[in-house]
Short mmCIF file of C-alpha atoms in Angstrom, two decimals:
data_model
loop_
_atom_site.label_atom_id
_atom_site.label_comp_id
_atom_site.label_asym_id
_atom_site.label_seq_id
_atom_site.Cartn_x
_atom_site.Cartn_y
_atom_site.Cartn_z
CA MET A 1020 -8.86 -73.15 22.25
CA SER A 1021 -12.10 -73.61 20.32
CA THR A 1022 -15.26 -76.38 21.33
CA LEU A 1023 -18.26 -77.41 20.56
CA ASN A 1024 -19.25 -74.61 22.95
CA THR A 1025 -16.85 -71.55 21.94
CA PHE A 1026 -14.69 -70.61 18.83
CA SER A 1027 -11.53 -68.39 18.52
CA SER A 1028 -11.24 -64.71 16.76
CA HIS A 1029 -7.91 -64.85 14.94
CA ASN A 1030 -5.49 -61.75 14.35
CA PRO A 1031 -5.81 -62.35 10.04
CA ASN A 1032 -1.93 -61.00 10.56
CA ASP A 1033 -0.65 -63.84 12.04
CA GLY A 1034 -3.23 -66.34 13.10
CA ALA A 1035 -2.88 -65.49 16.70
CA VAL A 1036 -5.94 -66.38 18.85
CA LEU A 1037 -7.46 -63.03 19.82
CA ALA A 1038 -10.34 -64.60 22.15
CA ASP A 1039 -12.64 -67.33 22.21
CA TYR A 1040 -16.71 -66.44 22.02
CA PRO A 1041 -19.85 -68.55 22.61
CA ASN A 1042 -20.86 -71.17 19.79
CA THR A 1043 -24.91 -70.01 20.26
CA SER A 1044 -26.95 -73.48 19.88
CA ARG A 1045 -30.24 -73.28 17.73
CA ASN A 1046 -32.32 -73.59 20.95
CA GLU A 1047 -30.42 -70.73 22.38
CA VAL A 1048 -31.29 -68.81 18.93
CA PHE A 1049 -34.48 -69.36 19.40
CA ALA A 1050 -35.20 -68.48 23.24
CA THR A 1051 -32.99 -65.16 22.17
CA VAL A 1052 -36.04 -64.26 19.72
CA ASP A 1053 -38.16 -65.55 22.09
CA ARG A 1054 -36.85 -62.71 24.68
CA ALA A 1055 -36.37 -59.74 22.06
CA ARG A 1056 -40.39 -60.75 21.31
CA THR A 1057 -40.89 -59.00 24.90
CA ALA A 1058 -38.46 -56.44 24.49
CA SER A 1059 -40.01 -55.34 21.07
CA GLN A 1060 -43.51 -54.41 22.55
CA GLN A 1061 -41.99 -52.65 25.30
CA TRP A 1062 -39.57 -50.50 23.04
CA GLN A 1063 -42.57 -49.95 20.80
CA ALA A 1064 -44.84 -48.78 23.65
CA LEU A 1065 -42.17 -45.70 24.47
CA SER A 1066 -42.66 -42.70 22.18
CA PRO A 1067 -40.68 -41.75 19.35
CA ARG A 1068 -39.10 -39.28 21.00
CA GLU A 1069 -38.29 -41.71 23.98
CA ARG A 1070 -36.61 -44.34 21.76
CA LYS A 1071 -34.73 -41.11 19.97
CA LYS A 1072 -33.09 -40.49 23.39
CA VAL A 1073 -32.04 -43.69 23.95
CA LEU A 1074 -30.03 -44.10 20.80
CA LEU A 1075 -28.41 -40.66 21.55
CA ARG A 1076 -27.21 -41.84 24.38
CA TRP A 1077 -26.06 -45.05 22.38
CA CYS A 1078 -24.54 -42.88 20.04
CA ALA A 1079 -22.48 -40.49 22.56
CA LEU A 1080 -21.26 -43.68 24.36
CA LEU A 1081 -20.09 -45.60 20.73
CA THR A 1082 -18.54 -41.70 20.17
CA GLN A 1083 -16.64 -42.06 23.40
CA GLU A 1084 -15.49 -45.57 22.92
CA VAL A 1085 -14.85 -45.01 19.37
CA GLU A 1086 -10.64 -45.77 19.63
CA ARG A 1087 -11.92 -49.32 21.75
CA ILE A 1088 -13.59 -49.99 19.00
CA ALA A 1089 -11.38 -49.41 16.12
CA ALA A 1090 -8.69 -51.28 18.18
CA LEU A 1091 -10.79 -53.92 18.16
CA ILE A 1092 -11.72 -53.65 14.17
CA LYS A 1093 -8.03 -53.41 13.36
CA GLU A 1094 -7.49 -56.45 15.65
CA GLU A 1095 -10.06 -58.63 13.94
CA THR A 1096 -9.90 -57.51 10.17
CA GLY A 1097 -6.26 -56.20 9.99
CA LYS A 1098 -7.15 -53.15 8.26
CA PRO A 1099 -4.88 -50.38 9.36
CA ILE A 1100 -6.44 -47.95 12.11
CA SER A 1101 -7.32 -45.29 9.90
CA ASP A 1102 -9.63 -47.41 7.82
CA ALA A 1103 -10.68 -48.63 10.82
CA THR A 1104 -11.65 -45.85 12.58
CA LEU A 1105 -13.08 -43.84 9.71
CA GLU A 1106 -15.66 -47.51 9.73
CA ALA A 1107 -16.49 -46.94 13.36
CA THR A 1108 -17.32 -42.77 12.46
CA LEU A 1109 -19.17 -43.66 9.67
CA ALA A 1110 -21.71 -46.30 11.70
CA ILE A 1111 -21.84 -43.64 14.50
CA GLY A 1112 -23.43 -41.30 11.91
CA HIS A 1113 -25.74 -43.17 10.50
CA LEU A 1114 -26.81 -44.09 14.13
CA ALA A 1115 -27.95 -40.75 14.52
CA TRP A 1116 -29.47 -39.98 11.33
CA ALA A 1117 -31.67 -42.71 12.10
CA ALA A 1118 -32.59 -41.52 15.59
CA LYS A 1119 -33.30 -38.17 14.47
CA ASN A 1120 -35.19 -38.62 11.62
CA ALA A 1121 -37.40 -42.04 12.04
CA GLU A 1122 -40.09 -39.77 13.59
CA LYS A 1123 -40.76 -37.79 10.79
CA VAL A 1124 -40.03 -40.38 8.18
CA LEU A 1125 -42.48 -42.76 10.20
CA GLY A 1126 -44.91 -40.91 11.31
CA SER A 1127 -48.92 -41.26 10.38
CA GLN A 1128 -49.36 -39.61 6.74
CA HIS A 1129 -53.08 -38.33 5.78
CA ARG A 1130 -54.11 -39.61 2.00
CA PRO A 1131 -56.81 -37.95 -0.19
CA SER A 1132 -60.10 -40.18 -0.31
CA GLY A 1133 -61.35 -39.24 -3.70
CA LEU A 1134 -64.55 -38.43 -5.00
CA LEU A 1135 -66.64 -41.85 -4.54
CA MET A 1136 -65.29 -41.74 -0.72
CA PHE A 1137 -65.20 -37.89 -0.09
CA ASN A 1138 -66.61 -38.84 3.19
CA MET A 1139 -63.73 -40.96 4.54
CA SER A 1140 -60.58 -39.70 6.33
CA VAL A 1141 -57.92 -42.04 4.82
CA SER A 1142 -54.40 -42.18 7.01
CA VAL A 1143 -51.31 -44.68 6.40
CA GLU A 1144 -49.47 -45.88 9.76
CA HIS A 1145 -45.79 -47.31 9.57
CA VAL A 1146 -45.98 -50.02 11.90
CA PRO A 1147 -42.66 -51.68 13.26
CA LEU A 1148 -42.29 -55.18 12.37
CA GLY A 1149 -41.31 -56.59 15.75
CA VAL A 1150 -38.13 -58.34 15.93
CA VAL A 1151 -35.43 -58.33 13.14
CA GLY A 1152 -32.49 -60.59 12.46
CA VAL A 1153 -29.19 -59.21 11.22
CA ILE A 1154 -26.79 -61.22 9.83
CA GLY A 1155 -23.41 -59.01 9.24
CA PRO A 1156 -20.19 -59.29 7.39
CA TRP A 1157 -16.84 -59.46 8.16
CA ASN A 1158 -14.96 -56.78 6.04
CA TYR A 1159 -16.91 -54.00 7.50
CA PRO A 1160 -18.02 -55.47 11.10
CA ILE A 1161 -19.91 -52.38 12.69
CA PHE A 1162 -20.20 -49.72 9.39
CA THR A 1163 -22.33 -52.38 7.45
CA PRO A 1164 -24.41 -54.26 10.04
CA MET A 1165 -25.51 -51.03 12.16
CA GLY A 1166 -26.81 -49.90 8.61
CA SER A 1167 -29.42 -52.42 10.02
CA ILE A 1168 -29.75 -52.31 13.14
CA SER A 1169 -29.65 -48.91 13.70
CA TYR A 1170 -32.60 -48.24 11.63
CA ALA A 1171 -34.35 -51.27 12.52
CA LEU A 1172 -34.04 -50.28 15.96
CA ALA A 1173 -34.95 -46.61 15.27
CA ALA A 1174 -38.22 -47.53 13.38
CA GLY A 1175 -39.24 -49.26 16.74
CA ASN A 1176 -38.09 -52.88 16.35
CA ALA A 1177 -35.82 -55.23 18.40
CA VAL A 1178 -33.06 -56.41 17.31
CA VAL A 1179 -30.67 -59.91 17.57
CA PHE A 1180 -27.56 -59.84 15.70
CA LYS A 1181 -25.10 -62.34 14.46
CA PRO A 1182 -21.99 -61.15 13.53
CA SER A 1183 -19.28 -62.71 11.28
CA GLU A 1184 -17.42 -65.64 12.80
CA TYR A 1185 -13.95 -63.62 11.80
CA THR A 1186 -15.36 -60.64 13.58
CA PRO A 1187 -17.29 -61.62 16.70
CA GLY A 1188 -15.63 -59.41 19.07
CA VAL A 1189 -16.71 -55.94 16.97
CA GLY A 1190 -20.10 -57.36 17.72
CA ALA A 1191 -20.36 -58.55 21.09
CA LEU A 1192 -18.90 -55.06 22.12
CA LEU A 1193 -21.43 -53.32 20.32
CA GLY A 1194 -24.20 -55.31 22.59
CA GLU A 1195 -22.32 -54.60 25.78
CA LEU A 1196 -22.00 -50.90 24.95
CA PHE A 1197 -25.82 -50.95 24.31
CA GLN A 1198 -26.89 -52.71 27.58
CA GLU A 1199 -25.70 -49.32 29.08
CA VAL A 1200 -27.97 -47.44 27.68
CA SER A 1201 -31.05 -49.74 27.17
CA PRO A 1202 -33.87 -49.33 29.63
CA ILE A 1203 -35.25 -52.15 28.09
CA PRO A 1204 -33.60 -56.03 28.83
CA HIS A 1205 -32.79 -57.90 25.35
CA LEU A 1206 -33.94 -55.15 22.93
CA PHE A 1207 -30.65 -55.88 21.01
CA THR A 1208 -28.82 -59.19 21.48
CA VAL A 1209 -25.90 -60.20 20.32
CA VAL A 1210 -25.20 -63.92 19.10
CA THR A 1211 -21.99 -65.34 18.29
CA GLY A 1212 -21.47 -68.41 16.40
CA LEU A 1213 -20.28 -69.91 13.25
CA PRO A 1214 -22.32 -70.48 10.78
CA GLU A 1215 -25.25 -72.63 12.16
CA THR A 1216 -25.70 -70.17 14.22
CA GLY A 1217 -26.96 -67.46 11.45
CA VAL A 1218 -29.21 -70.74 10.20
CA ALA A 1219 -30.61 -71.03 13.28
CA LEU A 1220 -31.69 -67.04 13.31
CA THR A 1221 -33.13 -67.46 10.04
CA GLU A 1222 -34.95 -70.54 10.90
CA SER A 1223 -36.32 -68.48 14.02
CA ALA A 1224 -39.44 -66.41 14.92
CA VAL A 1225 -38.10 -63.28 13.45
CA ASP A 1226 -40.13 -61.08 11.36
CA LYS A 1227 -37.50 -60.15 8.92
CA ILE A 1228 -33.78 -61.14 7.89
CA SER A 1229 -31.10 -58.22 7.06
CA PHE A 1230 -28.00 -60.20 5.50
CA THR A 1231 -24.80 -59.28 4.10
CA GLY A 1232 -22.91 -61.54 2.40
CA SER A 1233 -22.39 -63.53 -0.72
CA THR A 1234 -24.64 -64.01 -3.29
CA ARG A 1235 -24.78 -67.91 -3.26
CA THR A 1236 -25.78 -67.45 0.77
CA ALA A 1237 -28.19 -65.35 0.17
CA LYS A 1238 -30.10 -67.24 -1.67
CA LYS A 1239 -29.88 -69.68 0.98
CA VAL A 1240 -30.98 -67.43 3.63
CA ALA A 1241 -34.09 -66.25 1.43
CA ALA A 1242 -35.29 -69.60 0.79
CA SER A 1243 -34.65 -70.63 4.20
CA CYS A 1244 -37.31 -67.27 5.18
CA ALA A 1245 -39.41 -68.19 2.50
CA THR A 1246 -41.04 -70.97 3.74
CA ARG A 1247 -42.43 -69.13 6.56
CA MET A 1248 -42.90 -65.87 4.29
CA VAL A 1249 -40.44 -63.90 6.23
CA PRO A 1250 -39.02 -60.78 4.16
CA VAL A 1251 -35.54 -60.49 3.32
CA VAL A 1252 -33.08 -57.57 2.98
CA LEU A 1253 -29.88 -59.03 1.01
CA GLU A 1254 -27.01 -57.05 0.53
CA CYS A 1255 -24.57 -58.86 -1.76
CA GLY A 1256 -21.58 -58.81 -4.00
CA GLY A 1257 -20.60 -56.92 -6.52
CA LYS A 1258 -18.46 -56.33 -9.43
CA ASP A 1259 -18.69 -52.60 -9.80
CA PRO A 1260 -17.43 -50.47 -12.52
CA VAL A 1261 -15.68 -47.53 -13.28
CA ILE A 1262 -16.01 -45.89 -16.27
CA VAL A 1263 -13.27 -42.85 -17.23
CA ALA A 1264 -14.83 -40.47 -20.03
CA ALA A 1265 -12.76 -38.41 -22.10
CA ASP A 1266 -13.36 -35.35 -20.29
CA ALA A 1267 -12.49 -36.86 -17.15
CA ASP A 1268 -10.10 -35.54 -14.43
CA LEU A 1269 -7.68 -38.04 -15.11
CA ASP A 1270 -5.30 -37.54 -11.44
CA LEU A 1271 -8.77 -37.81 -9.90
CA ALA A 1272 -10.18 -40.77 -12.02
CA ALA A 1273 -6.79 -42.72 -11.40
CA GLU A 1274 -6.27 -41.50 -7.55
CA TYR A 1275 -9.75 -42.30 -6.36
CA ALA A 1276 -10.27 -45.64 -8.62
CA LEU A 1277 -7.05 -47.00 -6.99
CA TRP A 1278 -8.38 -46.53 -3.80
CA SER A 1279 -11.72 -47.74 -4.87
CA ALA A 1280 -9.91 -51.37 -5.44
CA MET A 1281 -6.85 -51.40 -2.99
CA SER A 1282 -8.17 -50.08 0.34
CA ASN A 1283 -9.69 -52.64 2.87
CA ALA A 1284 -7.50 -55.15 0.62
CA GLY A 1285 -10.40 -55.07 -1.84
CA GLN A 1286 -12.55 -56.43 0.51
CA THR A 1287 -15.77 -54.08 -0.20
CA CYS A 1288 -18.49 -54.94 -2.13
CA ILE A 1289 -18.91 -51.66 -3.40
CA GLY A 1290 -15.25 -51.24 -4.27
CA ALA A 1291 -13.90 -51.22 -7.93
CA GLU A 1292 -13.46 -54.12 -9.72
CA ARG A 1293 -13.20 -53.21 -13.45
CA VAL A 1294 -12.67 -50.07 -15.47
CA TYR A 1295 -13.52 -49.03 -18.91
CA VAL A 1296 -11.65 -46.27 -19.84
CA LEU A 1297 -12.19 -44.33 -23.19
CA GLU A 1298 -9.11 -45.49 -25.66
CA SER A 1299 -8.36 -41.32 -26.18
CA VAL A 1300 -7.27 -41.06 -22.86
CA ALA A 1301 -6.26 -44.53 -22.01
CA ASP A 1302 -2.67 -44.14 -22.27
CA ALA A 1303 -2.38 -41.52 -19.79
CA PHE A 1304 -5.15 -42.63 -17.22
CA ILE A 1305 -3.19 -45.55 -17.12
CA ALA A 1306 0.62 -44.29 -16.88
CA LYS A 1307 -1.08 -42.30 -13.83
CA ILE A 1308 -2.69 -44.73 -12.11
CA LYS A 1309 0.57 -47.01 -12.22
CA ALA A 1310 2.54 -44.37 -10.69
CA ARG A 1311 0.06 -44.33 -7.65
CA ALA A 1312 -0.05 -48.01 -7.55
CA GLU A 1313 3.56 -48.44 -7.21
CA LYS A 1314 3.55 -46.95 -3.96
CA VAL A 1315 0.78 -48.97 -2.45
CA HIS A 1316 1.40 -52.17 -0.74
CA PRO A 1317 0.45 -54.55 2.15
CA GLY A 1318 1.44 -55.35 5.53
CA ALA A 1319 0.64 -55.06 9.36
CA GLN A 1320 1.48 -51.60 8.83
CA GLY A 1321 0.97 -51.11 5.22
CA SER A 1322 -1.32 -49.31 2.67
CA TYR A 1323 -3.96 -51.77 3.86
CA GLY A 1324 -4.05 -55.39 5.66
CA PRO A 1325 -4.41 -58.85 5.00
CA ALA A 1326 -7.45 -61.21 3.64
CA THR A 1327 -9.19 -61.55 6.72
CA MET A 1328 -10.93 -64.55 5.43
CA PRO A 1329 -8.24 -66.49 4.33
CA SER A 1330 -10.23 -68.72 1.97
CA GLN A 1331 -10.46 -65.50 -0.27
CA LEU A 1332 -6.72 -66.45 -1.18
CA GLY A 1333 -7.73 -69.09 -3.58
CA VAL A 1334 -10.34 -67.03 -5.12
CA ILE A 1335 -8.05 -64.17 -5.92
CA GLN A 1336 -5.30 -66.15 -7.16
CA SER A 1337 -8.00 -67.81 -9.75
CA HIS A 1338 -9.07 -65.18 -10.86
CA ILE A 1339 -5.39 -63.72 -11.61
CA ASP A 1340 -4.50 -67.02 -13.13
CA ASP A 1341 -7.69 -67.19 -15.09
CA ALA A 1342 -6.82 -63.78 -16.72
CA ALA A 1343 -3.42 -64.44 -17.48
CA SER A 1344 -4.30 -67.51 -19.54
CA LYS A 1345 -6.80 -65.68 -21.56
CA GLY A 1346 -3.98 -63.27 -22.51
CA ALA A 1347 -4.54 -60.37 -19.95
CA HIS A 1348 -1.27 -57.88 -19.83
CA PHE A 1349 -0.26 -57.59 -16.07
CA LEU A 1350 0.30 -53.23 -15.41
CA ILE A 1351 1.11 -54.36 -11.79
CA GLY A 1352 1.76 -57.29 -10.09
CA GLY A 1353 1.22 -60.78 -11.53
CA THR A 1354 0.05 -64.42 -10.51
CA ASP A 1355 2.99 -64.59 -7.94
CA SER A 1356 1.14 -61.17 -6.02
CA VAL A 1357 -0.64 -63.57 -3.39
CA LYS A 1358 1.75 -64.17 -0.34
CA ALA A 1359 -0.50 -65.05 2.37
CA PRO A 1360 -2.15 -63.81 4.12
CA TYR A 1361 -1.20 -60.80 1.84
CA VAL A 1362 -1.81 -60.07 -1.99
CA GLU A 1363 0.21 -57.46 -3.39
CA PRO A 1364 -1.59 -54.68 -5.48
CA VAL A 1365 -2.79 -56.49 -9.08
CA ILE A 1366 -3.62 -54.07 -11.99
CA MET A 1367 -4.39 -55.91 -15.29
CA LEU A 1368 -4.91 -54.97 -19.15
CA ASP A 1369 -6.50 -56.14 -21.79
CA VAL A 1370 -8.72 -58.32 -19.85
CA PRO A 1371 -11.28 -60.78 -21.97
CA GLU A 1372 -14.67 -60.02 -20.77
CA ASN A 1373 -15.29 -63.57 -20.29
CA SER A 1374 -12.60 -63.95 -17.80
CA THR A 1375 -13.79 -64.61 -14.19
CA ALA A 1376 -11.60 -61.78 -13.33
CA ILE A 1377 -14.58 -59.79 -15.04
CA THR A 1378 -17.52 -61.83 -14.31
CA GLU A 1379 -17.10 -63.07 -10.95
CA GLU A 1380 -16.38 -60.93 -8.02
CA THR A 1381 -12.90 -60.95 -6.57
CA PHE A 1382 -13.04 -59.26 -3.66
CA GLY A 1383 -9.13 -58.54 -3.31
CA PRO A 1384 -6.99 -55.99 -4.32
CA THR A 1385 -7.30 -56.50 -8.15
CA LEU A 1386 -8.20 -54.31 -10.80
CA ALA A 1387 -9.09 -54.95 -14.18
CA ILE A 1388 -8.79 -52.25 -16.92
CA ASN A 1389 -10.11 -52.57 -20.44
CA ARG A 1390 -10.18 -49.49 -23.10
CA VAL A 1391 -13.33 -48.95 -25.44
CA ALA A 1392 -14.25 -46.71 -28.46
CA SER A 1393 -17.09 -44.80 -27.07
CA ILE A 1394 -18.99 -44.31 -23.75
CA SER A 1395 -21.87 -46.33 -25.21
CA GLU A 1396 -19.55 -49.29 -25.30
CA ALA A 1397 -18.54 -48.64 -21.98
CA ILE A 1398 -22.21 -48.33 -20.22
CA SER A 1399 -23.05 -51.60 -22.10
CA LEU A 1400 -19.84 -53.76 -20.80
CA ALA A 1401 -20.41 -52.40 -17.62
CA ASN A 1402 -24.17 -53.23 -17.20
CA ALA A 1403 -23.11 -56.68 -18.72
CA THR A 1404 -22.81 -58.55 -15.25
CA ARG A 1405 -25.03 -60.59 -13.25
CA TYR A 1406 -24.32 -57.91 -10.62
CA GLY A 1407 -25.71 -54.38 -10.02
CA LEU A 1408 -24.80 -52.85 -6.57
CA ALA A 1409 -22.77 -49.55 -7.70
CA ALA A 1410 -20.58 -48.04 -9.95
CA SER A 1411 -18.07 -44.89 -10.25
CA VAL A 1412 -18.15 -42.17 -13.33
CA PHE A 1413 -15.45 -39.82 -14.07
CA SER A 1414 -16.92 -37.14 -16.09
CA LYS A 1415 -16.97 -33.37 -16.20
CA ARG A 1416 -20.25 -33.11 -18.36
CA HIS A 1417 -21.63 -36.07 -18.85
CA GLY A 1418 -21.73 -37.62 -15.32
CA LYS A 1419 -25.26 -37.83 -14.46
CA GLU A 1420 -26.36 -38.73 -18.64
CA ILE A 1421 -23.95 -42.04 -18.25
CA ALA A 1422 -24.92 -42.51 -14.28
CA ARG A 1423 -28.87 -42.46 -15.03
CA GLN A 1424 -28.12 -45.42 -17.78
CA LEU A 1425 -26.58 -47.90 -15.13
CA GLN A 1426 -28.00 -50.82 -14.22
CA CYS A 1427 -26.97 -50.84 -10.49
CA GLY A 1428 -28.56 -49.17 -7.15
CA MET A 1429 -25.64 -46.60 -6.72
CA VAL A 1430 -23.50 -44.38 -8.65
CA SER A 1431 -20.67 -41.70 -7.57
CA ILE A 1432 -19.86 -39.07 -9.99
CA ASN A 1433 -15.98 -38.06 -9.90
CA SER A 1434 -15.84 -39.54 -6.49
CA VAL A 1435 -16.04 -43.26 -5.24
CA ILE A 1436 -18.20 -44.84 -2.64
CA ALA A 1437 -19.26 -41.35 -1.51
CA PHE A 1438 -22.99 -42.43 -1.36
CA ALA A 1439 -21.95 -45.37 1.69
CA ALA A 1440 -21.20 -41.96 3.83
CA ILE A 1441 -24.42 -40.24 3.12
CA ALA A 1442 -27.22 -41.32 5.61
CA SER A 1443 -29.71 -39.62 4.09
CA VAL A 1444 -29.83 -42.08 1.11
CA PRO A 1445 -30.68 -45.48 0.19
CA PHE A 1446 -27.93 -48.50 -0.16
CA GLY A 1447 -28.44 -51.69 -1.76
CA GLY A 1448 -28.47 -53.46 -5.48
CA VAL A 1449 -30.30 -55.06 -8.05
CA LYS A 1450 -29.68 -58.52 -10.02
CA ASP A 1451 -27.21 -60.58 -8.21
CA SER A 1452 -26.44 -57.71 -5.62
CA GLY A 1453 -29.89 -58.44 -3.72
CA TYR A 1454 -32.77 -55.96 -2.82
CA GLY A 1455 -34.09 -54.09 -0.24
CA ARG A 1456 -32.43 -51.24 1.28
CA ILE A 1457 -30.70 -49.92 4.28
CA HIS A 1458 -29.75 -45.79 4.97
CA GLY A 1459 -31.76 -43.34 4.67
CA PRO A 1460 -36.05 -42.97 4.79
CA GLU A 1461 -36.20 -46.17 2.72
CA GLY A 1462 -33.95 -47.88 5.42
CA LEU A 1463 -36.39 -46.97 7.92
CA LEU A 1464 -39.44 -47.80 5.89
CA GLU A 1465 -37.36 -51.32 5.25
CA PHE A 1466 -38.24 -52.32 9.18
CA THR A 1467 -42.18 -51.55 9.01
CA TYR A 1468 -45.19 -52.42 7.36
CA ALA A 1469 -47.72 -50.29 6.16
CA ARG A 1470 -50.92 -50.10 7.41
CA THR A 1471 -54.05 -48.50 6.36
CA ILE A 1472 -56.77 -47.07 8.46
CA VAL A 1473 -59.85 -45.23 6.72
CA LYS A 1474 -62.56 -43.83 8.67
CA GLN A 1475 -65.92 -42.61 8.06
CA LEU A 1476 -66.51 -38.86 8.97
CA PHE A 1477 -69.92 -38.73 8.67
CA LYS A 1478 -73.09 -40.60 6.52
CA ILE A 1479 -74.21 -39.50 2.96
CA PRO A 1480 -77.45 -40.98 1.41
CA LEU A 1481 -75.20 -42.84 -1.38
CA VAL A 1482 -74.13 -46.41 0.01
CA PHE A 1483 -71.54 -47.97 -2.02
CA THR A 1484 -70.57 -51.26 0.45
CA SER A 1485 -73.78 -52.33 0.98
CA PHE A 1486 -76.66 -54.99 0.05
CA GLU A 1487 -79.06 -52.03 -0.25
CA ARG A 1488 -77.20 -50.48 -2.74
CA THR A 1489 -79.53 -48.62 -5.34
CA PRO A 1490 -80.18 -48.37 -9.10
CA PHE A 1491 -79.06 -44.51 -8.57
CA ALA A 1492 -76.08 -45.65 -6.58
CA ASP A 1493 -74.91 -47.54 -9.56
CA LYS A 1494 -75.98 -44.46 -12.09
CA PHE A 1495 -73.90 -41.98 -9.68
CA ILE A 1496 -71.05 -44.01 -9.92
CA LYS A 1497 -70.32 -44.44 -13.68
CA ALA A 1498 -71.25 -41.11 -14.15
CA ALA A 1499 -68.78 -39.72 -11.98
CA VAL A 1500 -66.05 -42.12 -13.47
CA ARG A 1501 -66.98 -40.95 -16.96
CA LEU A 1502 -66.38 -37.48 -15.50
CA LEU A 1503 -63.21 -38.57 -14.03
CA HIS A 1504 -61.75 -40.72 -16.52
CA SER A 1505 -63.05 -40.44 -20.08
CA LYS A 1506 -60.68 -37.35 -21.23
CA GLY A 1507 -57.80 -39.43 -22.03
CA LEU A 1508 -60.06 -40.78 -25.31
CA GLY A 1509 -60.51 -37.34 -26.35
#
């Protein structure tokens, strides 16, 4: 039973209590960050190769325990064991990539000094920030936070991780397994708790916060950190579009768009929520996606599980109701499809663009399909949102051309969500979908700061940085600048 000092995690399928976890207090969070500060200094004292070995040992241990991890993910989120296993394996892949590539990506770089400073040696180093606070979500409780945890640790930082109060067990297990391989105590620490614990982490002495969650909460996190000039990575929601061109493989588009929208009960920030299909192929596409959707059902042993966060059911219902009131037609499901804790698949046609089913993130197994007269109209409607996270394009010949016109951080062509599984590319959005990047070289660089070092190699007669600068030196500077930069006027 929950108390002021503990809280319970529940199985969302039936509400059964799974376990109790500490509700970490503000003072305890602050003390944890202080201990992590010492650990970060010890971690930075190790060579990149020594850090790599530790992280690869953790990677190997997580691989050995993948079935245990997946089972816990299934318990806490309700998702099918196959999906939970896929999530865990993708997270392990990102950890391995970060560990193996950190030294190469973050190594000291020599830069040219230029004509006026030809006697200088110039280098840029990438320095670990110190302690990174990570606040994770409940929809992908290992994959998403590990996109920050792995890269922050590989970059030389200590990490304090606050998992979602809906999936604390996954976070706690990550911490336990890390302790088995870590040579340094308090290097990666997990603080479980209710939202107040996350607030305390944003107000602690961390050097950066990486947050995944709603845009509304992200703005509060950013405001809290801004008072102390603490930088943030914000990975927020999306209203991700799918564009189906006239030359699309319609079977592929229907299969992938349906899976993107419905898998994980639609609780995927990079999942499809809107489809814009060319009028000439719309009937065929709609028929194909309907045939597939009729075979998809939620349940404890179904295609997908329940709403992990019960309050989301009200949001989903309100979006369906709003679309219906504005004249949308239902291809699959309807206003009675929300049957707590599950939501039956809902596919809507001809949904007005001012409906919340189009403008706001639903985060449920719903999909709006609208016909368009041209690709330019599809692009315009896809971009007409305050979100800018991900998108998918289905076209045999024009995929890249369309993708380059979309205002979002990631695009899959003739596929969906593919970028999330590729560790070498950055992940993140624009507009209300957040800023900053995890994954890839950019994800490693995100958890460092650049330090420039300039060293004089030898003295030269012309001194520019001195009160003793001569008239001849001034003439030399002007002559050099004219020589280098005046040709543009010719």
